[in-house]
mmCIF file of C-alpha atoms in Angstrom:
data_model
loop_
_atom_site.group_PDB
_atom_site.id
_atom_site.type_symbol
_atom_site.label_atom_id
_atom_site.label_comp_id
_atom_site.label_asym_id
_atom_site.label_seq_id
_atom_site.Cartn_x
_atom_site.Cartn_y
_atom_site.Cartn_z
ATOM 1 C CA GLU A 22 65.240 4.514 -28.248
ATOM 2 C CA ALA A 23 63.653 7.316 -30.222
ATOM 3 C CA GLY A 24 63.362 6.717 -33.939
ATOM 4 C CA VAL A 25 64.437 8.783 -36.914
ATOM 5 C CA ALA A 26 62.298 11.922 -36.996
ATOM 6 C CA GLN A 27 61.299 13.551 -40.249
ATOM 7 C CA SER A 28 59.198 16.580 -41.050
ATOM 8 C CA PRO A 29 56.977 17.583 -42.611
ATOM 9 C CA ARG A 30 54.985 14.417 -43.189
ATOM 10 C CA TYR A 31 53.331 15.734 -46.321
ATOM 11 C CA LYS A 32 54.039 18.632 -48.648
ATOM 12 C CA ILE A 33 52.302 19.871 -51.781
ATOM 13 C CA ILE A 34 54.002 22.536 -53.882
ATOM 14 C CA GLU A 35 53.782 23.925 -57.362
ATOM 15 C CA LYS A 36 56.514 23.232 -59.884
ATOM 16 C CA ARG A 37 59.398 25.655 -59.787
ATOM 17 C CA GLN A 38 58.837 26.312 -56.083
ATOM 18 C CA SER A 39 61.372 25.312 -53.452
ATOM 19 C CA VAL A 40 60.941 22.901 -50.560
ATOM 20 C CA ALA A 41 63.003 21.653 -47.647
ATOM 21 C CA PHE A 42 62.834 18.492 -45.602
ATOM 22 C CA TRP A 43 64.296 17.922 -42.170
ATOM 23 C CA CYS A 44 65.668 14.795 -40.532
ATOM 24 C CA ASN A 45 66.834 14.092 -37.006
ATOM 25 C CA PRO A 46 68.619 10.735 -36.804
ATOM 26 C CA ILE A 47 68.928 8.431 -33.859
ATOM 27 C CA SER A 48 71.337 9.819 -31.289
ATOM 28 C CA GLY A 49 74.834 8.495 -31.829
ATOM 29 C CA HIS A 50 74.265 7.321 -35.384
ATOM 30 C CA ALA A 51 77.177 8.640 -37.405
ATOM 31 C CA THR A 52 75.824 7.730 -40.831
ATOM 32 C CA LEU A 53 72.780 9.424 -42.329
ATOM 33 C CA TYR A 54 71.111 8.687 -45.662
ATOM 34 C CA TRP A 55 68.512 10.387 -47.815
ATOM 35 C CA TYR A 56 66.551 8.134 -50.165
ATOM 36 C CA GLN A 57 63.990 8.996 -52.833
ATOM 37 C CA GLN A 58 61.141 6.530 -53.307
ATOM 38 C CA ILE A 59 59.055 7.129 -56.399
ATOM 39 C CA LEU A 60 55.667 5.429 -56.412
ATOM 40 C CA GLY A 61 55.983 1.799 -57.445
ATOM 41 C CA GLN A 62 59.765 1.722 -57.134
ATOM 42 C CA GLY A 63 62.304 0.853 -54.485
ATOM 43 C CA PRO A 64 64.103 3.586 -52.571
ATOM 44 C CA LYS A 65 67.093 5.104 -54.344
ATOM 45 C CA LEU A 66 69.986 6.662 -52.447
ATOM 46 C CA LEU A 67 70.381 10.384 -52.983
ATOM 47 C CA ILE A 68 73.144 11.164 -50.511
ATOM 48 C CA GLN A 69 75.050 9.541 -47.661
ATOM 49 C CA PHE A 70 76.745 11.433 -44.833
ATOM 50 C CA GLN A 71 79.343 10.135 -42.405
ATOM 51 C CA ASN A 72 79.188 12.576 -39.513
ATOM 52 C CA ASN A 73 78.999 15.891 -41.380
ATOM 53 C CA GLY A 74 80.977 14.788 -44.430
ATOM 54 C CA VAL A 75 79.498 13.551 -47.699
ATOM 55 C CA VAL A 76 80.374 9.928 -48.543
ATOM 56 C CA ASP A 77 78.272 9.487 -51.672
ATOM 57 C CA ASP A 78 76.187 12.003 -53.585
ATOM 58 C CA SER A 79 76.583 10.483 -57.028
ATOM 59 C CA GLN A 80 72.818 10.117 -57.533
ATOM 60 C CA LEU A 81 71.899 13.574 -56.236
ATOM 61 C CA PRO A 82 70.683 15.931 -59.016
ATOM 62 C CA LYS A 83 72.972 18.709 -57.908
ATOM 63 C CA ASP A 84 71.474 21.299 -60.228
ATOM 64 C CA ARG A 85 68.360 21.348 -58.065
ATOM 65 C CA PHE A 86 68.941 19.238 -54.964
ATOM 66 C CA SER A 87 71.171 20.123 -52.032
ATOM 67 C CA ALA A 88 71.691 18.613 -48.621
ATOM 68 C CA GLU A 89 73.629 19.412 -45.514
ATOM 69 C CA ARG A 90 74.217 17.862 -42.140
ATOM 70 C CA LEU A 91 74.937 20.440 -39.523
ATOM 71 C CA LYS A 92 77.344 19.428 -36.752
ATOM 72 C CA GLY A 93 76.968 15.801 -37.774
ATOM 73 C CA VAL A 94 73.445 15.509 -36.364
ATOM 74 C CA ASP A 95 70.354 16.945 -38.086
ATOM 75 C CA SER A 96 70.122 17.115 -41.835
ATOM 76 C CA THR A 97 68.108 19.059 -44.372
ATOM 77 C CA LEU A 98 67.385 18.193 -47.985
ATOM 78 C CA LYS A 99 66.331 20.999 -50.299
ATOM 79 C CA ILE A 100 64.883 21.039 -53.792
ATOM 80 C CA GLN A 101 64.973 24.254 -55.788
ATOM 81 C CA PRO A 102 63.274 24.522 -58.204
ATOM 82 C CA ALA A 103 61.009 21.486 -57.980
ATOM 83 C CA LYS A 104 59.873 19.536 -61.023
ATOM 84 C CA LEU A 105 56.857 17.298 -61.448
ATOM 85 C CA GLU A 106 59.098 14.225 -61.482
ATOM 86 C CA ASP A 107 60.333 15.062 -57.981
ATOM 87 C CA SER A 108 57.012 13.820 -56.601
ATOM 88 C CA ALA A 109 58.043 10.997 -54.289
ATOM 89 C CA VAL A 110 58.511 9.966 -50.698
ATOM 90 C CA TYR A 111 61.797 11.205 -49.262
ATOM 91 C CA LEU A 112 63.142 8.844 -46.657
ATOM 92 C CA CYS A 113 65.811 9.571 -44.111
ATOM 93 C CA ALA A 114 67.711 6.734 -42.469
ATOM 94 C CA SER A 115 70.566 6.472 -40.012
ATOM 95 C CA SER A 116 72.909 3.703 -38.976
ATOM 96 C CA PHE A 117 75.449 2.996 -36.279
ATOM 97 C CA ARG A 118 76.815 -0.354 -37.337
ATOM 98 C CA GLN A 119 76.514 -2.890 -40.108
ATOM 99 C CA GLY A 120 72.902 -3.750 -40.751
ATOM 100 C CA GLY A 121 71.634 -1.341 -38.136
ATOM 101 C CA TYR A 122 69.653 0.924 -40.434
ATOM 102 C CA THR A 123 66.602 2.747 -39.086
ATOM 103 C CA PHE A 124 64.252 4.587 -41.402
ATOM 104 C CA GLY A 125 62.038 7.546 -40.677
ATOM 105 C CA SER A 126 58.394 7.642 -41.776
ATOM 106 C CA GLY A 127 59.276 9.818 -44.743
ATOM 107 C CA THR A 128 58.005 13.014 -46.304
ATOM 108 C CA ARG A 129 55.541 12.614 -49.147
ATOM 109 C CA LEU A 130 56.108 15.362 -51.701
ATOM 110 C CA THR A 131 53.584 16.147 -54.398
ATOM 111 C CA VAL A 132 54.591 18.631 -57.081
ATOM 112 C CA VAL A 133 51.672 19.999 -59.083
ATOM 113 C CA GLY B 21 76.990 -2.291 -60.003
ATOM 114 C CA ASP B 22 75.585 -4.055 -56.983
ATOM 115 C CA SER B 23 71.869 -4.676 -57.322
ATOM 116 C CA VAL B 24 68.934 -6.879 -56.412
ATOM 117 C CA THR B 25 66.172 -8.203 -58.611
ATOM 118 C CA GLN B 26 62.970 -9.334 -57.015
ATOM 119 C CA MET B 27 59.834 -10.988 -58.227
ATOM 120 C CA GLU B 28 57.351 -8.639 -59.768
ATOM 121 C CA GLY B 29 53.942 -8.316 -58.250
ATOM 122 C CA PRO B 30 51.355 -7.784 -57.340
ATOM 123 C CA VAL B 31 50.791 -11.021 -55.500
ATOM 124 C CA THR B 32 47.322 -11.866 -54.197
ATOM 125 C CA LEU B 33 46.833 -14.756 -51.805
ATOM 126 C CA SER B 34 44.179 -16.208 -49.559
ATOM 127 C CA GLU B 35 44.719 -16.350 -45.831
ATOM 128 C CA GLU B 36 46.818 -19.336 -44.694
ATOM 129 C CA ALA B 37 48.389 -19.722 -48.127
ATOM 130 C CA PHE B 38 52.141 -20.159 -48.648
ATOM 131 C CA LEU B 39 54.057 -17.085 -49.749
ATOM 132 C CA THR B 40 57.325 -16.967 -51.676
ATOM 133 C CA ILE B 41 58.930 -13.824 -53.043
ATOM 134 C CA ASN B 42 62.033 -14.423 -55.115
ATOM 135 C CA CYS B 43 65.080 -12.222 -54.800
ATOM 136 C CA THR B 44 68.437 -12.560 -56.537
ATOM 137 C CA TYR B 45 71.428 -10.324 -56.227
ATOM 138 C CA THR B 46 74.508 -9.179 -58.087
ATOM 139 C CA ALA B 47 77.448 -7.980 -56.031
ATOM 140 C CA THR B 48 81.195 -7.600 -56.421
ATOM 141 C CA GLY B 49 81.885 -8.862 -52.916
ATOM 142 C CA TYR B 50 80.001 -10.557 -50.113
ATOM 143 C CA PRO B 51 76.967 -8.470 -49.290
ATOM 144 C CA SER B 52 74.649 -8.483 -46.331
ATOM 145 C CA LEU B 53 71.083 -9.164 -47.410
ATOM 146 C CA PHE B 54 67.837 -7.779 -46.053
ATOM 147 C CA TRP B 55 64.093 -7.923 -46.407
ATOM 148 C CA TYR B 56 62.212 -4.751 -45.545
ATOM 149 C CA VAL B 57 58.447 -4.382 -45.268
ATOM 150 C CA GLN B 58 56.326 -1.314 -45.815
ATOM 151 C CA TYR B 59 52.789 -1.500 -44.476
ATOM 152 C CA PRO B 60 50.187 0.868 -45.947
ATOM 153 C CA GLY B 61 50.846 4.431 -44.839
ATOM 154 C CA GLU B 62 53.933 3.498 -42.831
ATOM 155 C CA GLY B 63 57.690 3.687 -43.196
ATOM 156 C CA LEU B 64 60.169 0.955 -44.026
ATOM 157 C CA GLN B 65 60.734 -1.650 -41.349
ATOM 158 C CA LEU B 66 63.439 -4.258 -41.245
ATOM 159 C CA LEU B 67 61.844 -7.698 -41.467
ATOM 160 C CA LEU B 68 64.932 -9.898 -41.410
ATOM 161 C CA LYS B 69 68.550 -10.021 -42.467
ATOM 162 C CA ALA B 70 71.485 -12.350 -43.138
ATOM 163 C CA THR B 71 75.113 -11.347 -43.192
ATOM 164 C CA LYS B 72 76.883 -14.379 -44.620
ATOM 165 C CA ALA B 73 76.300 -17.429 -46.783
ATOM 166 C CA ASP B 74 73.920 -20.082 -45.414
ATOM 167 C CA ASP B 75 72.638 -17.724 -42.721
ATOM 168 C CA LYS B 76 68.887 -17.880 -42.224
ATOM 169 C CA GLY B 77 67.056 -14.752 -41.184
ATOM 170 C CA SER B 78 63.646 -15.138 -39.564
ATOM 171 C CA ASN B 79 61.000 -12.918 -38.021
ATOM 172 C CA LYS B 80 57.208 -12.961 -37.629
ATOM 173 C CA GLY B 81 56.993 -16.336 -39.347
ATOM 174 C CA PHE B 82 58.987 -15.144 -42.370
ATOM 175 C CA GLU B 83 62.257 -16.807 -43.341
ATOM 176 C CA ALA B 84 64.976 -16.243 -45.919
ATOM 177 C CA THR B 85 68.239 -18.124 -46.449
ATOM 178 C CA TYR B 86 71.361 -16.521 -47.923
ATOM 179 C CA ARG B 87 72.303 -18.791 -50.851
ATOM 180 C CA LYS B 88 75.679 -17.847 -52.252
ATOM 181 C CA GLU B 89 75.664 -20.569 -54.913
ATOM 182 C CA THR B 90 72.458 -19.238 -56.464
ATOM 183 C CA THR B 91 72.966 -15.601 -55.330
ATOM 184 C CA SER B 92 69.479 -15.660 -53.875
ATOM 185 C CA PHE B 93 67.613 -14.617 -50.749
ATOM 186 C CA HIS B 94 64.028 -15.735 -51.278
ATOM 187 C CA LEU B 95 61.419 -14.738 -48.695
ATOM 188 C CA GLU B 96 58.962 -17.373 -47.487
ATOM 189 C CA LYS B 97 56.085 -17.667 -45.064
ATOM 190 C CA GLY B 98 54.121 -20.810 -44.539
ATOM 191 C CA SER B 99 50.743 -19.348 -43.633
ATOM 192 C CA VAL B 100 50.002 -15.702 -44.384
ATOM 193 C CA GLN B 101 47.503 -13.498 -42.628
ATOM 194 C CA VAL B 102 45.578 -10.454 -43.781
ATOM 195 C CA SER B 103 47.928 -8.358 -41.662
ATOM 196 C CA ASP B 104 50.833 -9.438 -43.897
ATOM 197 C CA SER B 105 49.450 -7.320 -46.718
ATOM 198 C CA ALA B 106 52.273 -4.904 -47.507
ATOM 199 C CA VAL B 107 55.058 -4.091 -49.946
ATOM 200 C CA TYR B 108 58.182 -6.202 -49.467
ATOM 201 C CA PHE B 109 61.635 -5.012 -50.518
ATOM 202 C CA CYS B 110 64.778 -7.057 -50.910
ATOM 203 C CA ALA B 111 67.980 -5.099 -50.314
ATOM 204 C CA LEU B 112 71.730 -5.514 -49.997
ATOM 205 C CA THR B 113 74.664 -3.620 -48.637
ATOM 206 C CA LEU B 114 78.398 -4.052 -48.986
ATOM 207 C CA ASN B 115 80.700 -3.086 -46.142
ATOM 208 C CA ASP B 116 78.008 -1.154 -44.300
ATOM 209 C CA TYR B 117 77.639 1.147 -47.266
ATOM 210 C CA LYS B 118 74.355 2.241 -48.804
ATOM 211 C CA LEU B 119 71.383 -0.086 -49.087
ATOM 212 C CA SER B 120 70.447 -1.001 -52.646
ATOM 213 C CA PHE B 121 66.795 -1.967 -52.951
ATOM 214 C CA GLY B 122 64.763 -4.016 -55.354
ATOM 215 C CA ALA B 123 61.624 -2.581 -56.898
ATOM 216 C CA GLY B 124 59.335 -4.061 -54.281
ATOM 217 C CA THR B 125 56.603 -6.691 -54.390
ATOM 218 C CA THR B 126 53.069 -5.800 -53.340
ATOM 219 C CA VAL B 127 51.363 -8.602 -51.440
ATOM 220 C CA THR B 128 47.640 -8.620 -50.754
ATOM 221 C CA VAL B 129 46.153 -11.299 -48.512
ATOM 222 C CA ARG B 130 42.425 -11.867 -48.722
ATOM 223 C CA ALA B 131 40.378 -13.159 -45.822
#
């Protein structure tokens, strides 16, 4: 079974620039999550999709972050404009059933 | 809200030492509990899980028992190796909803 694919692996941008991350979940996984992991902290949920609908985006800073899941498969997470405090690893995960979460390797974002 | 609190690190051990990482949870219902591991430069990997009270999850020599009476899910390993050096995260989920993670505990095992 192929894993959760994320790209790019690393990204360095200047503050106020925009950036986008891509995630391809495991085939058949209806639920997709984006987490933000700041250095030294545990991952924090940004947004959860069920198929192509949003289940929870209460922790997503909607003034600068946006996410979509086209046709209930791939997803993109965008930040515009980026701030220094957005420096983190952005993790994508997908699940099919209870406890069956699979995480991607993440995208490490550095905002300078 | 639902949350987990885990032992602060970092933890430094010698090879073959006993490892315990404490984790307690707060939840409105009956959560499923997990331990995830993150090796240097890698993504999160599920280490073990338990879905109901008194369940014991085990993998790679690690064990954790779901204790409802103490709302705990402590991770243990009897004899650690250098390759166990990683960051360990306790996490919970309710009804297959989002995973809520603890802050992580960094473990370093010296040869």
